[in-house]
PDB file of C-alpha atoms in Angstrom:
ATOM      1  CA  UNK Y  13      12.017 -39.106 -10.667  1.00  0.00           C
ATOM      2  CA  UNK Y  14       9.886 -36.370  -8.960  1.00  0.00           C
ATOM      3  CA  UNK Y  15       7.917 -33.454 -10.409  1.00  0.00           C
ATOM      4  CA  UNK Y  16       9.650 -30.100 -10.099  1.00  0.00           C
ATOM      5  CA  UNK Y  17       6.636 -27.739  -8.285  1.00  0.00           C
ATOM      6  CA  UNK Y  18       7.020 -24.266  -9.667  1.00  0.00           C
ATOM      7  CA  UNK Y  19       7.669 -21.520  -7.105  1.00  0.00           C
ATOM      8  CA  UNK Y  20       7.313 -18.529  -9.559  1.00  0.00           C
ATOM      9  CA  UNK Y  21       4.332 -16.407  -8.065  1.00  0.00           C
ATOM     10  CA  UNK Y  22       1.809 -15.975 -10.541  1.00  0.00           C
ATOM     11  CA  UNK Y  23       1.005 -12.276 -11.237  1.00  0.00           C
ATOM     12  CA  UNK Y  24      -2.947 -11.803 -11.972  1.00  0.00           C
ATOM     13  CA  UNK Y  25      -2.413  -8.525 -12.628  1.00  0.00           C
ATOM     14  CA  UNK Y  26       0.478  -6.533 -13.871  1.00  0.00           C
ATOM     15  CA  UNK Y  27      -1.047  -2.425 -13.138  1.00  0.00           C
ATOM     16  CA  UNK Y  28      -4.282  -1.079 -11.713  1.00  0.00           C
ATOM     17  CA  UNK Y  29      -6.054  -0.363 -14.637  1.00  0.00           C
ATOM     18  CA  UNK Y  30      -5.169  -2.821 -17.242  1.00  0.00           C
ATOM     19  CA  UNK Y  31      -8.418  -4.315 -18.895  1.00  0.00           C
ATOM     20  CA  UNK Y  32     -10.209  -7.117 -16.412  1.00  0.00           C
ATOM     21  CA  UNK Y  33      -7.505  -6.174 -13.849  1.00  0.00           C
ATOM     22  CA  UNK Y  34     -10.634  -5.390 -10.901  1.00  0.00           C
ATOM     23  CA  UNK Y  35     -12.307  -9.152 -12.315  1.00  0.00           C
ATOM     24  CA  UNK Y  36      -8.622 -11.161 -12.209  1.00  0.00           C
ATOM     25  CA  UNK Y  37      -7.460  -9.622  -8.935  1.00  0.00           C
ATOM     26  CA  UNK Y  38     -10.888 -10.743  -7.571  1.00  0.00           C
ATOM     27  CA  UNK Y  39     -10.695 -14.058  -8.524  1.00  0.00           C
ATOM     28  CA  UNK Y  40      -7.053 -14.569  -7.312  1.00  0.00           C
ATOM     29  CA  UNK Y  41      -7.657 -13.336  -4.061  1.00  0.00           C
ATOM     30  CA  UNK Y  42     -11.134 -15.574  -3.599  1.00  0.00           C
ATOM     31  CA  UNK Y  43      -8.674 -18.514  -4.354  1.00  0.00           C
ATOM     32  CA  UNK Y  44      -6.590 -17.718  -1.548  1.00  0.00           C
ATOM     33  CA  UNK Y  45      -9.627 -17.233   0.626  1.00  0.00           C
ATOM     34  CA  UNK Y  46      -9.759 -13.150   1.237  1.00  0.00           C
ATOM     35  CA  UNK Y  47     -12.851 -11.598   1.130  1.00  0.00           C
ATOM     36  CA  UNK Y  48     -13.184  -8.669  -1.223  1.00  0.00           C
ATOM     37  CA  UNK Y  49     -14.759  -5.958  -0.131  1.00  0.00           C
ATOM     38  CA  UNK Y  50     -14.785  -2.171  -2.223  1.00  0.00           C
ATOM     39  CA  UNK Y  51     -15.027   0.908  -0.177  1.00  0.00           C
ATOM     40  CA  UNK Y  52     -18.279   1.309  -1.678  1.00  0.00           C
ATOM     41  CA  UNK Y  53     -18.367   5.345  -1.834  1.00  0.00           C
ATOM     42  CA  UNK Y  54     -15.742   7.298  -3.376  1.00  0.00           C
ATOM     43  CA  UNK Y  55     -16.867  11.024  -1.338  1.00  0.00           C
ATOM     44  CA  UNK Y  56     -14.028   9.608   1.278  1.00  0.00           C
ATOM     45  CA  UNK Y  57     -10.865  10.327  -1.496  1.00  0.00           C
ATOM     46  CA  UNK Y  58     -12.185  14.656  -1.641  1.00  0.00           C
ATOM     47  CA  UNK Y  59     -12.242  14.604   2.153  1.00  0.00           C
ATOM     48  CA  UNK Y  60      -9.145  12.500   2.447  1.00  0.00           C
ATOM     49  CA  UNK Y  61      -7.716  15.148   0.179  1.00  0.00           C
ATOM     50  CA  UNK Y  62      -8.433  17.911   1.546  1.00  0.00           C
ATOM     51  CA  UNK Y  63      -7.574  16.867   4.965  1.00  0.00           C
ATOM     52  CA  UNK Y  64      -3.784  15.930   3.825  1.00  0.00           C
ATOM     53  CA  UNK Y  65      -3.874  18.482   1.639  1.00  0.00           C
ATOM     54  CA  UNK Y  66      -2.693  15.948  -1.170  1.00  0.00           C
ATOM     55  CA  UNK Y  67      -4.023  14.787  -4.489  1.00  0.00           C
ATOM     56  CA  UNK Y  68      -4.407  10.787  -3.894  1.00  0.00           C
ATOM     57  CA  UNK Y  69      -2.819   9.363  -6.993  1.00  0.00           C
ATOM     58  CA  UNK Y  70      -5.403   7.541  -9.434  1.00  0.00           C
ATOM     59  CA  UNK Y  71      -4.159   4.407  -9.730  1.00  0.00           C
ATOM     60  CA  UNK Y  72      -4.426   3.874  -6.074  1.00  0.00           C
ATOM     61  CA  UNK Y  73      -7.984   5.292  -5.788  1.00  0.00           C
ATOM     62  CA  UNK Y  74      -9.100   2.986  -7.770  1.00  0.00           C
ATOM     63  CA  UNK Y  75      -7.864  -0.058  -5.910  1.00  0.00           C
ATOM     64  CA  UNK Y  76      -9.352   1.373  -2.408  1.00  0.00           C
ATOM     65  CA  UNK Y  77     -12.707   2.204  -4.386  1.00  0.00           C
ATOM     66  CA  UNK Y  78     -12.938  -1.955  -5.413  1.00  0.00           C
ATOM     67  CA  UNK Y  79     -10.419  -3.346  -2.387  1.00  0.00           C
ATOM     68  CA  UNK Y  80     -10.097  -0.578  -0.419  1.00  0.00           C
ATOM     69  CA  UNK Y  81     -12.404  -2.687   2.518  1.00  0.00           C
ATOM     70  CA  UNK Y  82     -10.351  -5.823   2.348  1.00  0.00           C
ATOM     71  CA  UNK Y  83      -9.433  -6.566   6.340  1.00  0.00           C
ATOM     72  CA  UNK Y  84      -7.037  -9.694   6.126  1.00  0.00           C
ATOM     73  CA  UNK Y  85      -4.554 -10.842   8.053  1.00  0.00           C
ATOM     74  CA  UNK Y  86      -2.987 -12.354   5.295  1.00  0.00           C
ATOM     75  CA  UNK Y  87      -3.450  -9.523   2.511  1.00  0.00           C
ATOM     76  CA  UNK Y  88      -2.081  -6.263   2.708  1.00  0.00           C
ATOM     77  CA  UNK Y  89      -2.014  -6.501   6.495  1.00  0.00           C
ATOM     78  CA  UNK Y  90      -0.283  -3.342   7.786  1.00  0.00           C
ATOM     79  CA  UNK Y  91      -2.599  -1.013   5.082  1.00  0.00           C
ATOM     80  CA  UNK Y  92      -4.180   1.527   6.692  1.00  0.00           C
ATOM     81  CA  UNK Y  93      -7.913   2.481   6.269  1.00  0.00           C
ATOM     82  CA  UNK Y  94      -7.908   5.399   3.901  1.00  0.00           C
ATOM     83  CA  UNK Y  95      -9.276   7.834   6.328  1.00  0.00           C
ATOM     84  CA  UNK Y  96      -6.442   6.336   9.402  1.00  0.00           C
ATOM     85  CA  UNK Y  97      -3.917   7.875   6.546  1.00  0.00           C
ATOM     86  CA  UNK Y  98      -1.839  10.970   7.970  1.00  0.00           C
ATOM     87  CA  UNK Y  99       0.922  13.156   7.142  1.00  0.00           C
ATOM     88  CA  UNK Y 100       4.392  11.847   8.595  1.00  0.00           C
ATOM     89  CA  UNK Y 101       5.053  14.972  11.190  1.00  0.00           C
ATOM     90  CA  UNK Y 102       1.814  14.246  12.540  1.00  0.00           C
ATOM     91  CA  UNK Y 103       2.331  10.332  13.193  1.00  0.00           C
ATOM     92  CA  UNK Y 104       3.479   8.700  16.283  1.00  0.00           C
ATOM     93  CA  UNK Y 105       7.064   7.675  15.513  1.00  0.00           C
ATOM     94  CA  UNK Y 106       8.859   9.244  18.031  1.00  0.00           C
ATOM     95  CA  UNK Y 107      12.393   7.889  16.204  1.00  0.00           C
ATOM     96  CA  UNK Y 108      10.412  10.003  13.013  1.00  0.00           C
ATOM     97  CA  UNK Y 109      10.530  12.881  15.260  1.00  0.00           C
ATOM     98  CA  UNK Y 110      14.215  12.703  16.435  1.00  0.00           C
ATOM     99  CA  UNK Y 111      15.838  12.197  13.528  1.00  0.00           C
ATOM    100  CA  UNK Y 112      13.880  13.944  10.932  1.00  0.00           C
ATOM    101  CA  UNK Y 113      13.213  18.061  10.352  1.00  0.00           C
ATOM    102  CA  UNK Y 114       9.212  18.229  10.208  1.00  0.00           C
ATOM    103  CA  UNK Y 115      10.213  20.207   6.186  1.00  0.00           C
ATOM    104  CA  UNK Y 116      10.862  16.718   5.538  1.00  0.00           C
ATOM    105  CA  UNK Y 117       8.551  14.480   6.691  1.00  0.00           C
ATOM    106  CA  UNK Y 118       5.824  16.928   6.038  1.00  0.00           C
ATOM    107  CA  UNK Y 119       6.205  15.564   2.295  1.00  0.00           C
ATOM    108  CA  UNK Y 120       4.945  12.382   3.264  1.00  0.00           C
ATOM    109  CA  UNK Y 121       1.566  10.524   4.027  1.00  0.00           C
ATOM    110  CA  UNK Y 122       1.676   7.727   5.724  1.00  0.00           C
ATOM    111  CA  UNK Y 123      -0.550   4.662   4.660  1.00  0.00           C
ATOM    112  CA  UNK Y 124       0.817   1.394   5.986  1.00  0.00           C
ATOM    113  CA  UNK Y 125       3.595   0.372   8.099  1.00  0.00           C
ATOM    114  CA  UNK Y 126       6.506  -2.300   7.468  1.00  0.00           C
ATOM    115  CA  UNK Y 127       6.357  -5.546   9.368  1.00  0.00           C
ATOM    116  CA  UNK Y 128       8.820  -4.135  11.676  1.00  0.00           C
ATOM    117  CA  UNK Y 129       5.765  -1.505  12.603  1.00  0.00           C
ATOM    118  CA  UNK Y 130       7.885   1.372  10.713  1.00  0.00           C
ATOM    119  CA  UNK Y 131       6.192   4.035   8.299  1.00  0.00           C
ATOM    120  CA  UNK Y 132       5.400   3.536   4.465  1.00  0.00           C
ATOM    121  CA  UNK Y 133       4.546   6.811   2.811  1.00  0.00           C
ATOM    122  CA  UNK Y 134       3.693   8.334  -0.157  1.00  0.00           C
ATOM    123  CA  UNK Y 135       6.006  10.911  -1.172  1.00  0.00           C
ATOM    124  CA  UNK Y 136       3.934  13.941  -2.275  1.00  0.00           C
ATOM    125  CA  UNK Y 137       3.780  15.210  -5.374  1.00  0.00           C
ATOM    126  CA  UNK Y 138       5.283  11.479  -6.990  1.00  0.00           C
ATOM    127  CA  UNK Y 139       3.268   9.529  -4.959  1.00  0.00           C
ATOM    128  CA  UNK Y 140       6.271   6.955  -5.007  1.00  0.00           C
ATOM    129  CA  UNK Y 141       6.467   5.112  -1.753  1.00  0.00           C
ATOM    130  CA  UNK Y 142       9.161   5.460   1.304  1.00  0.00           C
ATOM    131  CA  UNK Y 143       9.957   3.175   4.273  1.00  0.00           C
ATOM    132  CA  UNK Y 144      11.319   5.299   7.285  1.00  0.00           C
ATOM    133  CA  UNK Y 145      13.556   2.697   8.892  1.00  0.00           C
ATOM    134  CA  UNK Y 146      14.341   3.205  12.821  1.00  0.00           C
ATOM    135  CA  UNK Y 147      16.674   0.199  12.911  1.00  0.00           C
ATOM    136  CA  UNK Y 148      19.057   1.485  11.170  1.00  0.00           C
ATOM    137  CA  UNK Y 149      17.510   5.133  10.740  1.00  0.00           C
ATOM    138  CA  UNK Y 150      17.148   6.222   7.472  1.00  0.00           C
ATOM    139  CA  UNK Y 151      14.080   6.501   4.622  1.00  0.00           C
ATOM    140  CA  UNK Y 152      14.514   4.670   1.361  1.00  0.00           C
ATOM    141  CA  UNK Y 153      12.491   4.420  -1.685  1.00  0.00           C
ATOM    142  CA  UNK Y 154      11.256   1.058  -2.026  1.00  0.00           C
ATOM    143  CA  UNK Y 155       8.517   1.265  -4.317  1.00  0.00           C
ATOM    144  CA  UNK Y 156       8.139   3.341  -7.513  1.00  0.00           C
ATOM    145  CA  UNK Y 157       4.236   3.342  -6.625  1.00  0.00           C
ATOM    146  CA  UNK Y 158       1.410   1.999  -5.031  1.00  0.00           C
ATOM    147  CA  UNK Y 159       1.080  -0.437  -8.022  1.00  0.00           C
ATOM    148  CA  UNK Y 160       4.668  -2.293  -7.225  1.00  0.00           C
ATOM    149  CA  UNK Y 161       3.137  -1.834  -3.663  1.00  0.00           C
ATOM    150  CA  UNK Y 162       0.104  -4.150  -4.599  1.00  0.00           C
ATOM    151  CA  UNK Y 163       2.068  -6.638  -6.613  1.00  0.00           C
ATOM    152  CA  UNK Y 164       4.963  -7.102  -4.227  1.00  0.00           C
ATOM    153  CA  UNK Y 165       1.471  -7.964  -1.849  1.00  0.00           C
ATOM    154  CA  UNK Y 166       0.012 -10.180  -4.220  1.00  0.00           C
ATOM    155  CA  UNK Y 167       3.427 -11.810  -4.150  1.00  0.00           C
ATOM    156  CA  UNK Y 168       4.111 -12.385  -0.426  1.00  0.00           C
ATOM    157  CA  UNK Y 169       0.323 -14.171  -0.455  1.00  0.00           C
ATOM    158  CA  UNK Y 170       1.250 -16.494  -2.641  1.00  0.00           C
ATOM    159  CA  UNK Y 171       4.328 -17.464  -0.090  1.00  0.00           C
ATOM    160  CA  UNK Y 172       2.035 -18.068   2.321  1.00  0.00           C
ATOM    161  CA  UNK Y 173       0.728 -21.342   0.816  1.00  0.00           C
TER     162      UNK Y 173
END
C-alpha cells in the first residue's frame, strides 16, 4: 500500500502584516531557492505616488520594502519594478486602447501582467486588483488585494515542485 503525498500548498503566511509574516515568507521562499532581496529604501513609494498620483496601499508597501527586489523567474514573474508601474491609459495595450474610454482605465495602475502578457491593475481608490483580458475583452476583478495577489503566488511556487 503506498503513501498518499499531500498536494495542499502550504500557506507561510496568511496577510502582510501578521506577526513573523516578513521572517516565515523568507524562509519559505529560501526553501524553494529565490533569493530575497528588499528594496532597501522606501523614498521610491512618495515619488511613485506622486507620479501616479495614487496612494500605494500599505499592505503592499510593505512587501516591496522587504521583497520588493526579488527577480525570479519562478516567483512573482510578471511583477513589475515599482517605479516600471503606470497608469492603464498610459500603457502599451493597444486592445486597452480600443476597447476602453481613457475615464476608465485612468482608474487603474498597472503593476504586473497575466501570463498571457495582459494588464493587472490596481483599481484606485480600493486598491483591489483587475485583469484586462484581450482574449475575450473584458476586465474582471480577480483579486480582492495585493495580499490574495501574493498568496495565490506563493501558491503557484509550490506547483512548480
Amino acid at each position: 500500500m503506498s503513501e498518499k503525498i499531500n498536494s495542499e500548498p502550504i500557506l507561510p503566511i496568511r496577510q502582510i502584516g501578521e506577526e513573523r509574516w516578513i521572517k516565515n515568507l523568507t524562509s519559505f521562499l529560501a526553501y524553494h531557492d529565490v533569493e530575497v532581496i528588499s528594496l532597501g529604501d522606501e523614498n521610491i513609494f512618495q515619488k511613485v505616488e506622486q507620479d501616479l498620483g495614487w496612494l500605494i496601499p500599505s499592505q503592499t508597501k510593505e512587501y516591496f520594502l522587504h521583497f520588493g527586489g526579488i527577480e525570479s523567474s519562478d516567483f512573482m514573474y510578471n511583477l513589475k519594478n515599482i517605479d516600471e508601474w503606470e497608469v492603464l491609459t498610459n500603457s502599451i495595450w493597444e486592445f486597452v486602447v480600443m476597447n476602453f474610454q481613457p475615464e476608465e482605465t485612468d482608474n487603474y495602475i498597472v503593476f504586473s501582467e497575466s501570463l498571457s502578457n495582459d494588464p493587472i491593475c490596481f483599481k484606485r481608490y480600493t486598491g483591489q486588483v483587475y485583469l484586462f483580458s484581450h482574449d475575450p475583452i473584458k476586465v474582471v476583478k480577480v483579486y480582492k488585494n495585493f495580499n490574495d495577489y501574493l498568496l495565490n503566488e506563493i501558491i503557484d511556487l509550490q506547483k512548480l515542485y
